[in-house]
GROMACS .gro file of C-alpha atoms in nm:
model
  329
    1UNK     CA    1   4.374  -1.265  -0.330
    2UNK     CA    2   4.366  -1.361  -0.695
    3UNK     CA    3   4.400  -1.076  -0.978
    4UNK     CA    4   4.479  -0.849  -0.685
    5UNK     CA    5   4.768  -0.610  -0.670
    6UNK     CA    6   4.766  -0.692  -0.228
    7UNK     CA    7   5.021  -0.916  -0.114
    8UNK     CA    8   4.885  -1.214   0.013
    9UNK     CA    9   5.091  -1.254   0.329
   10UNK     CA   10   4.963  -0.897   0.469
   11UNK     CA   11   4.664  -0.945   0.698
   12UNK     CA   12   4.323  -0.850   0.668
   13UNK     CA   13   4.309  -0.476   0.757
   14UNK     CA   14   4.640  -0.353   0.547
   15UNK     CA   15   4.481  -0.547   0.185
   16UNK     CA   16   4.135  -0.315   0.314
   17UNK     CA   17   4.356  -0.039   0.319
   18UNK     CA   18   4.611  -0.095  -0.032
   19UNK     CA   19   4.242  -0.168  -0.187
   20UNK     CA   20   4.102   0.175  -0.110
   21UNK     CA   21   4.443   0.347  -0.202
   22UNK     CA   22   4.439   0.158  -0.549
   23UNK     CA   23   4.055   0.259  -0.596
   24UNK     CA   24   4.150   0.616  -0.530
   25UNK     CA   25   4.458   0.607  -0.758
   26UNK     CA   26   4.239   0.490  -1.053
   27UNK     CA   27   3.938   0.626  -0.991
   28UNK     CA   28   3.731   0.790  -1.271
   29UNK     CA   29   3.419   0.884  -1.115
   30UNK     CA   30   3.553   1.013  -0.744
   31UNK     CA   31   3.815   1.226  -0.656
   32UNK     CA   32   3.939   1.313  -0.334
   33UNK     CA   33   4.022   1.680  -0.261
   34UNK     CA   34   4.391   1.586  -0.075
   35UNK     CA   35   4.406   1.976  -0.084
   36UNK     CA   36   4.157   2.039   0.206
   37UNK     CA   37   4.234   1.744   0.426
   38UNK     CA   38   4.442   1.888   0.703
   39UNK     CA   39   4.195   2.161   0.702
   40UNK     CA   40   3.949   1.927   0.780
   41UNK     CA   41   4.080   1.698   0.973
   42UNK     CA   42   4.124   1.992   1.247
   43UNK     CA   43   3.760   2.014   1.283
   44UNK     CA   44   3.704   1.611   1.348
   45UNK     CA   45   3.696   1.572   1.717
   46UNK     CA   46   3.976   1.362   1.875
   47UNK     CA   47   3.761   1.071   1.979
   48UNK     CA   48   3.413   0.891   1.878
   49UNK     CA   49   3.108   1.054   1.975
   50UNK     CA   50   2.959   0.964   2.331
   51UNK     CA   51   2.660   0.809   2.165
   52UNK     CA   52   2.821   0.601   1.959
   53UNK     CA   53   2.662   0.321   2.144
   54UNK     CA   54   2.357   0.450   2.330
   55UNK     CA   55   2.067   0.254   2.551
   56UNK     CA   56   1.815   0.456   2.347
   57UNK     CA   57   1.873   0.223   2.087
   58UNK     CA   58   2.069  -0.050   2.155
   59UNK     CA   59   2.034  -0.338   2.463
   60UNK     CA   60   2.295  -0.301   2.709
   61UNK     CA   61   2.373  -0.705   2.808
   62UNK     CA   62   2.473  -0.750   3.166
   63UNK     CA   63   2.691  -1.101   3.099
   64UNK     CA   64   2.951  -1.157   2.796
   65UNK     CA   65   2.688  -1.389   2.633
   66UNK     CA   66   2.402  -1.096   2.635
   67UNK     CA   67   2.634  -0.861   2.514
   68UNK     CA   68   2.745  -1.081   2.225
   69UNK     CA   69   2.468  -1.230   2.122
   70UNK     CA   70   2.247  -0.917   2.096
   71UNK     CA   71   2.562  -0.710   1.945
   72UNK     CA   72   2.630  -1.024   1.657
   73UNK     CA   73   2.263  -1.055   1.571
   74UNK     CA   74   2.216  -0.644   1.554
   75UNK     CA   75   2.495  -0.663   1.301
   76UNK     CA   76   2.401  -0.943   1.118
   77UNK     CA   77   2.131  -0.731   0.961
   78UNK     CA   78   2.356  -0.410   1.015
   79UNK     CA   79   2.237  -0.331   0.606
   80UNK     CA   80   1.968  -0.181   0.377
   81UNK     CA   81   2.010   0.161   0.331
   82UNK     CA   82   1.998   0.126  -0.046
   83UNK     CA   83   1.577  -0.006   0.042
   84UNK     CA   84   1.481   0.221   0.301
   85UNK     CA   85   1.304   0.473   0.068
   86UNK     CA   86   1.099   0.194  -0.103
   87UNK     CA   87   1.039   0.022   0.290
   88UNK     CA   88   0.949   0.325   0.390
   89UNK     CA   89   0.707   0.490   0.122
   90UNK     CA   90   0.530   0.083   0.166
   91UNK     CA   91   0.487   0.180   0.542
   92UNK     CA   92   0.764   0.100   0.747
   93UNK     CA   93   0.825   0.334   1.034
   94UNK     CA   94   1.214   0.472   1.070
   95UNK     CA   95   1.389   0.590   1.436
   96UNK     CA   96   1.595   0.899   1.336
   97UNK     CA   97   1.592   0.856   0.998
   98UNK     CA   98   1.816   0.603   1.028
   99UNK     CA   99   1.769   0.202   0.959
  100UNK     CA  100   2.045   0.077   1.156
  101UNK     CA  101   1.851   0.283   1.457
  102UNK     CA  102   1.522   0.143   1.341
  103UNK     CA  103   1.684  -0.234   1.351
  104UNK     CA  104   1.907  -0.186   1.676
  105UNK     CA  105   1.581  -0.045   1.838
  106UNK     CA  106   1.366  -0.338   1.726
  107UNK     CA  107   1.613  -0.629   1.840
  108UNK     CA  108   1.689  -0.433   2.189
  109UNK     CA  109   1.295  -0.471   2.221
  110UNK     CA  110   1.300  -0.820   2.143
  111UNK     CA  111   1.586  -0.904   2.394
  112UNK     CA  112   1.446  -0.691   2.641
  113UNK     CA  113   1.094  -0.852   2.576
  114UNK     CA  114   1.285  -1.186   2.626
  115UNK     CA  115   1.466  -1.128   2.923
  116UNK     CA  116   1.797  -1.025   2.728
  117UNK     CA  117   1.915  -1.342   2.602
  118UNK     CA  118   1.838  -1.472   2.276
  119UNK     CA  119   2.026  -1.833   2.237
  120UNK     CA  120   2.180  -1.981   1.927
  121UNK     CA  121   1.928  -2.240   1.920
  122UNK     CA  122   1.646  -1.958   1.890
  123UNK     CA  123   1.796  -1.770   1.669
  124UNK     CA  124   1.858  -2.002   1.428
  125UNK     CA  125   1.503  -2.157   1.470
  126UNK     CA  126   1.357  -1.795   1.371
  127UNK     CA  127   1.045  -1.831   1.139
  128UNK     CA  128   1.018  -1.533   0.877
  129UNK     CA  129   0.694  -1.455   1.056
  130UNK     CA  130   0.896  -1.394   1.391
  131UNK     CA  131   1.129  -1.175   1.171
  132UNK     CA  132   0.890  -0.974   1.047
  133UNK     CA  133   0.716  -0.895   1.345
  134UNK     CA  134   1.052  -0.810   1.498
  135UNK     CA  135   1.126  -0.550   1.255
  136UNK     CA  136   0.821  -0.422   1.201
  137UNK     CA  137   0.799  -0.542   0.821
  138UNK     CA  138   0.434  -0.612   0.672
  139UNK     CA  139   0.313  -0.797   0.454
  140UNK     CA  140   0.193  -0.566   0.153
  141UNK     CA  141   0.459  -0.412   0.019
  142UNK     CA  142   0.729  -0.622  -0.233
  143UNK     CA  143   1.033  -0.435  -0.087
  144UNK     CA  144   0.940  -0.546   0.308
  145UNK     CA  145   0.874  -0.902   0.201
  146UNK     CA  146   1.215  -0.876   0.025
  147UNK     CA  147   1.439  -0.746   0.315
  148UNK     CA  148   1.224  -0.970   0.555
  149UNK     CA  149   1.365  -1.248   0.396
  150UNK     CA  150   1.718  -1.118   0.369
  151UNK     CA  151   1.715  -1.006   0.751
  152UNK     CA  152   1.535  -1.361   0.807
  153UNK     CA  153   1.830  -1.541   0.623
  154UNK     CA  154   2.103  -1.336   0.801
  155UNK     CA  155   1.981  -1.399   1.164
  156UNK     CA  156   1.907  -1.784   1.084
  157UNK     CA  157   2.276  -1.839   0.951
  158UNK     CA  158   2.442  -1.683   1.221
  159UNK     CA  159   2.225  -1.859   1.458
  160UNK     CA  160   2.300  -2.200   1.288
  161UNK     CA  161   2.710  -2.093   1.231
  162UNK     CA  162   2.740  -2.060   1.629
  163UNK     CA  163   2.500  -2.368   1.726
  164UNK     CA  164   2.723  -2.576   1.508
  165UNK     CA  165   3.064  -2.438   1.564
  166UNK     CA  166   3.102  -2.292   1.906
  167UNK     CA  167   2.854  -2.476   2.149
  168UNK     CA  168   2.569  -2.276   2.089
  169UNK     CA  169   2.759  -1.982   2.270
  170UNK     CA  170   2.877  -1.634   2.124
  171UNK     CA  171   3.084  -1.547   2.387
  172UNK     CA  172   3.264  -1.867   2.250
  173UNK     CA  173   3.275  -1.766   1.959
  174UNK     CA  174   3.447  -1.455   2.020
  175UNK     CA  175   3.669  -1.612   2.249
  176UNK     CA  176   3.786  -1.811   1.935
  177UNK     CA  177   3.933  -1.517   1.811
  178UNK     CA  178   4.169  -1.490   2.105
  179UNK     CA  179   4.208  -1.131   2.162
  180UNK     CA  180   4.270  -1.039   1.839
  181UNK     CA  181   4.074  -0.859   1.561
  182UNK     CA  182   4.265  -0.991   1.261
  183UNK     CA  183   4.188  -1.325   1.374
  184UNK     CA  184   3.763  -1.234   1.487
  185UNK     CA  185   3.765  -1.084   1.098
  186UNK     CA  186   3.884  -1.346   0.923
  187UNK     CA  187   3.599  -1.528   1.123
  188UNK     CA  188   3.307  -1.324   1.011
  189UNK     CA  189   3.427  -1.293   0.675
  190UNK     CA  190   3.333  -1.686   0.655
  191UNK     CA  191   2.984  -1.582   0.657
  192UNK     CA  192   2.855  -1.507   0.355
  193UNK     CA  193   2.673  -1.177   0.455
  194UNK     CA  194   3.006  -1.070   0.534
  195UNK     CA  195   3.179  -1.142   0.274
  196UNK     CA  196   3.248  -0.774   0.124
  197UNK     CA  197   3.468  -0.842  -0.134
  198UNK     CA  198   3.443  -0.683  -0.511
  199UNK     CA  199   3.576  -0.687  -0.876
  200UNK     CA  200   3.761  -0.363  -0.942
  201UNK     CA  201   3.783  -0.402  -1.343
  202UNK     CA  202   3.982  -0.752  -1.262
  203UNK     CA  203   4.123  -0.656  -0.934
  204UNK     CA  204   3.973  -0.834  -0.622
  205UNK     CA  205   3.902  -0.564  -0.358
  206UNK     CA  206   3.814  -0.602   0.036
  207UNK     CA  207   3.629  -0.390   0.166
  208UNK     CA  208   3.462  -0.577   0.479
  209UNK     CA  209   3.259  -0.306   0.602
  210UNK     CA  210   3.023  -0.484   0.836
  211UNK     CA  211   3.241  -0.706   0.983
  212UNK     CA  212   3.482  -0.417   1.120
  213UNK     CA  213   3.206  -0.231   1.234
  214UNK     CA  214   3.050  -0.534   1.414
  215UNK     CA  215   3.433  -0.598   1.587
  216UNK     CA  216   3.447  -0.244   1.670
  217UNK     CA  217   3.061  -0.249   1.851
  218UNK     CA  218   3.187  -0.538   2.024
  219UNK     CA  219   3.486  -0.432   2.155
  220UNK     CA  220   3.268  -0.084   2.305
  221UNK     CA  221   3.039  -0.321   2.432
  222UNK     CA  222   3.243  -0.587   2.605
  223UNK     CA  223   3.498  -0.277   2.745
  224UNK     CA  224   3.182  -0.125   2.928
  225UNK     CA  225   3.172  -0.475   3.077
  226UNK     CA  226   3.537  -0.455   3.208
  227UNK     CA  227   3.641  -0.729   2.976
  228UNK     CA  228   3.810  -0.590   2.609
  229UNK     CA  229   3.840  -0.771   2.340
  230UNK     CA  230   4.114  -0.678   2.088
  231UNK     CA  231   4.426  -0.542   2.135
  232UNK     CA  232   4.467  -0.454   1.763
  233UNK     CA  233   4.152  -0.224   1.734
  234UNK     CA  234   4.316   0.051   1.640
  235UNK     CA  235   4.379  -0.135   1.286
  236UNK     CA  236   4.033  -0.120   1.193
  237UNK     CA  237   3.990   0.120   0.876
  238UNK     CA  238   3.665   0.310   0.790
  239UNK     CA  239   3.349   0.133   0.806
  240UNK     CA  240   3.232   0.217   0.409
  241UNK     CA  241   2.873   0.246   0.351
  242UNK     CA  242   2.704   0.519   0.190
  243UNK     CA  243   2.657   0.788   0.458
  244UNK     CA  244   3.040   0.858   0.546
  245UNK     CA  245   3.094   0.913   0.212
  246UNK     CA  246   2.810   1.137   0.177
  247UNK     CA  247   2.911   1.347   0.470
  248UNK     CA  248   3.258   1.383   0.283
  249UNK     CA  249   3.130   1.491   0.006
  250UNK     CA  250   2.883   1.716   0.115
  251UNK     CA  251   3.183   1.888   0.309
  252UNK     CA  252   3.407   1.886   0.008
  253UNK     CA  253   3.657   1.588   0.026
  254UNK     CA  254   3.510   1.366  -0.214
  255UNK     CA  255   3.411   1.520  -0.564
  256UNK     CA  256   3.173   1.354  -0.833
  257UNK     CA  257   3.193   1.345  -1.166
  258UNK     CA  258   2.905   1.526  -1.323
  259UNK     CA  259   2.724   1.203  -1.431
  260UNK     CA  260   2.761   1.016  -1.132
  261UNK     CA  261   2.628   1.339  -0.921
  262UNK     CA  262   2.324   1.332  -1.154
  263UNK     CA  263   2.219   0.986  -1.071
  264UNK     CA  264   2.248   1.035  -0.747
  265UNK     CA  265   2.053   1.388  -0.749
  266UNK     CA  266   1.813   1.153  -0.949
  267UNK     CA  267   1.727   0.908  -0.704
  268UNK     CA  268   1.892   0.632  -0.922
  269UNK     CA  269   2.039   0.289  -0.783
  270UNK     CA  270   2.402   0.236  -0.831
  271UNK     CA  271   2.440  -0.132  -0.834
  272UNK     CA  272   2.620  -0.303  -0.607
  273UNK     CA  273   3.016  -0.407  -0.687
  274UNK     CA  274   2.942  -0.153  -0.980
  275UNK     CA  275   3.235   0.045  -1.049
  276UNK     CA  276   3.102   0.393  -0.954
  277UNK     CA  277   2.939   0.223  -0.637
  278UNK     CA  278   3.329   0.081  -0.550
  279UNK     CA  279   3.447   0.412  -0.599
  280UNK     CA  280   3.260   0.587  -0.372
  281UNK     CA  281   3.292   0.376  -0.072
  282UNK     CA  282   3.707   0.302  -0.160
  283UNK     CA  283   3.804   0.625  -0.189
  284UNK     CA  284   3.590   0.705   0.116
  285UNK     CA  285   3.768   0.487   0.280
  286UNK     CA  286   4.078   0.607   0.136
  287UNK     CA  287   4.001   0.988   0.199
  288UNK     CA  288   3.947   0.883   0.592
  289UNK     CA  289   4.290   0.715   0.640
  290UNK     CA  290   4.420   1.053   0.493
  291UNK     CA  291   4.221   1.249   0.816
  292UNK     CA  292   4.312   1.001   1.032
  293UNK     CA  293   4.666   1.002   0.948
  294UNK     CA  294   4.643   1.438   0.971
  295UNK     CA  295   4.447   1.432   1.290
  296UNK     CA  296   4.692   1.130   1.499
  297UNK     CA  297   4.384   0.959   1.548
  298UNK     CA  298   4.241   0.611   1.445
  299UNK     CA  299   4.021   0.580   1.155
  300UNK     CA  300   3.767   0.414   1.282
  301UNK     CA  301   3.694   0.699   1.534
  302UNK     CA  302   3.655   0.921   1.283
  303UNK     CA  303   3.428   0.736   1.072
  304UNK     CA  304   3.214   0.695   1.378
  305UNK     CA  305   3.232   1.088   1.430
  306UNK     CA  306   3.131   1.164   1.045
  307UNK     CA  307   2.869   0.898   1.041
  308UNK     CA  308   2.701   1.073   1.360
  309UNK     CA  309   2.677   1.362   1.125
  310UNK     CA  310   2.522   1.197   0.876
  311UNK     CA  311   2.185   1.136   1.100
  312UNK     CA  312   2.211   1.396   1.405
  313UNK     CA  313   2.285   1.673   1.142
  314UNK     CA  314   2.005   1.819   0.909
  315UNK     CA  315   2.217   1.966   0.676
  316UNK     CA  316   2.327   1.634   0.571
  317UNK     CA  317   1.985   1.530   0.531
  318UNK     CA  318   1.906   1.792   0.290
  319UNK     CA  319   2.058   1.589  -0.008
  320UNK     CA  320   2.062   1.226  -0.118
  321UNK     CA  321   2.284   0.965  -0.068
  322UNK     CA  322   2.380   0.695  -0.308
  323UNK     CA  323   2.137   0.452  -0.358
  324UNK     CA  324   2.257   0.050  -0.378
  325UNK     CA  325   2.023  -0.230  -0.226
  326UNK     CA  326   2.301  -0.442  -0.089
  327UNK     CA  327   2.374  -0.647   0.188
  328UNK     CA  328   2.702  -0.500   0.278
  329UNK     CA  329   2.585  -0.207   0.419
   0.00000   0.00000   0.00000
């Protein structure tokens, strides 16, 4: 990658990783408390929660081309944490607290209300109307008009990407990647929702937070069926949004500077590729290798285990996350 301090032979997942260990190693606005990490990592449990992928809120597909379509259109608009106060102070109605439950919930209703498959074809034919009524967004409040589009563009695009690509089939398409998740996230990252990629003060840094956490759903999904996917899984890194982080800090492995706190206390939006917004989620990231490396466990699994906090545990709750309207996460 250009202006980047990553080697550009090394694959996908180890430039995620030297990216969050240079954000950490220059941060100004995050620090990570390296002195309470063993500590810590004691308490993480040893594998991902049993609910990581539940059929309270997601649609179980019976056939490889269910299961992938529902799973790659779920993710697709896998974001929007940064609007869910203003969506949900115009009216829209949350599952959990959580919009990634309120959006899995609403497409595992449409499936199910379509007999579980959605095709390529449809879902790149999807009229913003269809979208809305989907999701549940209406039609009087500027921030549900806003996301109905993004969500609208999202689905459309991936629809059109494996209509024109793979034969209208997304078991094909994740065929393509041929076992391996290197390959499947160099795939995704050709979308341009995916494309998680931001300007440290001149250095270019991955982050690709969606499209691991869609490979890793998959690869649950398509093991239930008796048919995984990757062999490399276990290279995944954390999935970094803005609740992980929050649960780390809350629990005293990530540390704000007193300004940065303050906006967040405040309710203010960090912008997205901002430098304090970069910070958080790197050195998130960063700070959960260090766990996983102290517990012998994969770091993926334990960002699943700490993001379960973040919405099954009130004290969690209690305070604000950072706020950035992206489409990342």
């Amino acid at each position: 990658m250009s202006n980047s301090p990553l080697k550009s032979d090394q694959d996908m997942f180890s430039q995620i990783r030297e990216g969050f260990a240079y954000v950490a190693a220059n941060a100004r606005h995050v620090k990570i408390r390296e002195d309470n990490i063993a500590a810590y990592a004691q308490d993480v449990p040893s594998h991902q929660p049993d609910n990581t992928y539940d059929g309270d809120h997601h649609f179980l597909g019976r056939t490889a081309e269910e299961t992938a379509s529902y799973v790659l259109a779920a993710e697709s608009v896998n974001f929007g944490s940064g609007y869910k106060p203003a969506l949900v102070a115009e009216g829209w109605k949350t599952v959990n607290y959580s919009i990634y439950f309120t959006v899995t919930t609403a497409l595992k209703n449409y499936y199910e209300q379509n007999g579980g498959t959605i095709g390529a074809d449809k879902l790149a034919g999807l009229t913003l109307d269809e979208c809305g009524a989907i999701f549940g967004f209406n039609d009087s409040g500027a921030t549900n008009i806003a996301v109905r589009e993004l969500f609208h563009r999202a689905l459309t695009t991936l629809g059109a990407h494996v209509r024109d690509h793979y034969d209208s089939s997304f078991a094909t398409f994740l065929q393509s990647g041929k076992g391996s998740a290197k390959t499947m996230l160099a795939k995704l990252a050709e979308l341009p929702y995916y494309n998680d990629v931001h300007d440290y003060n001149g250095t270019l840094v991955p982050v690709f937070k969606r499209a691991q956490h869609t490979l890793a759903v998959i690869d649950l999904e398509f093991t239930r069926l008796g048919q995984p996917l990757f062999a490399d899984r276990e290279l995944m890194t954390m999935f970094a949004d803005n609740a992980v982080p929050h649960v780390l800090r809350v629990d005293d492995i990530l540390e704000y500077s007193p300004e940065l706190a303050q906006k967040i206390a405040n309710g203010e939006e960090l912008t997205s590729g901002s430098v304090e917004e970069i910070e958080i989620r790197c050195c998130a990231g960063h700070a959960v290798e260090l766990i996983a490396q102290a517990k012998g466990v994969s770091a993926c699994d334990v960002d699943f285990n700490l993001w379960h906090r973040s919405v099954e545990d009130a004290k969690y709750r209690a305070t604000p996350t950072h706020k950035t309207r992206s489409i990342y996460y």
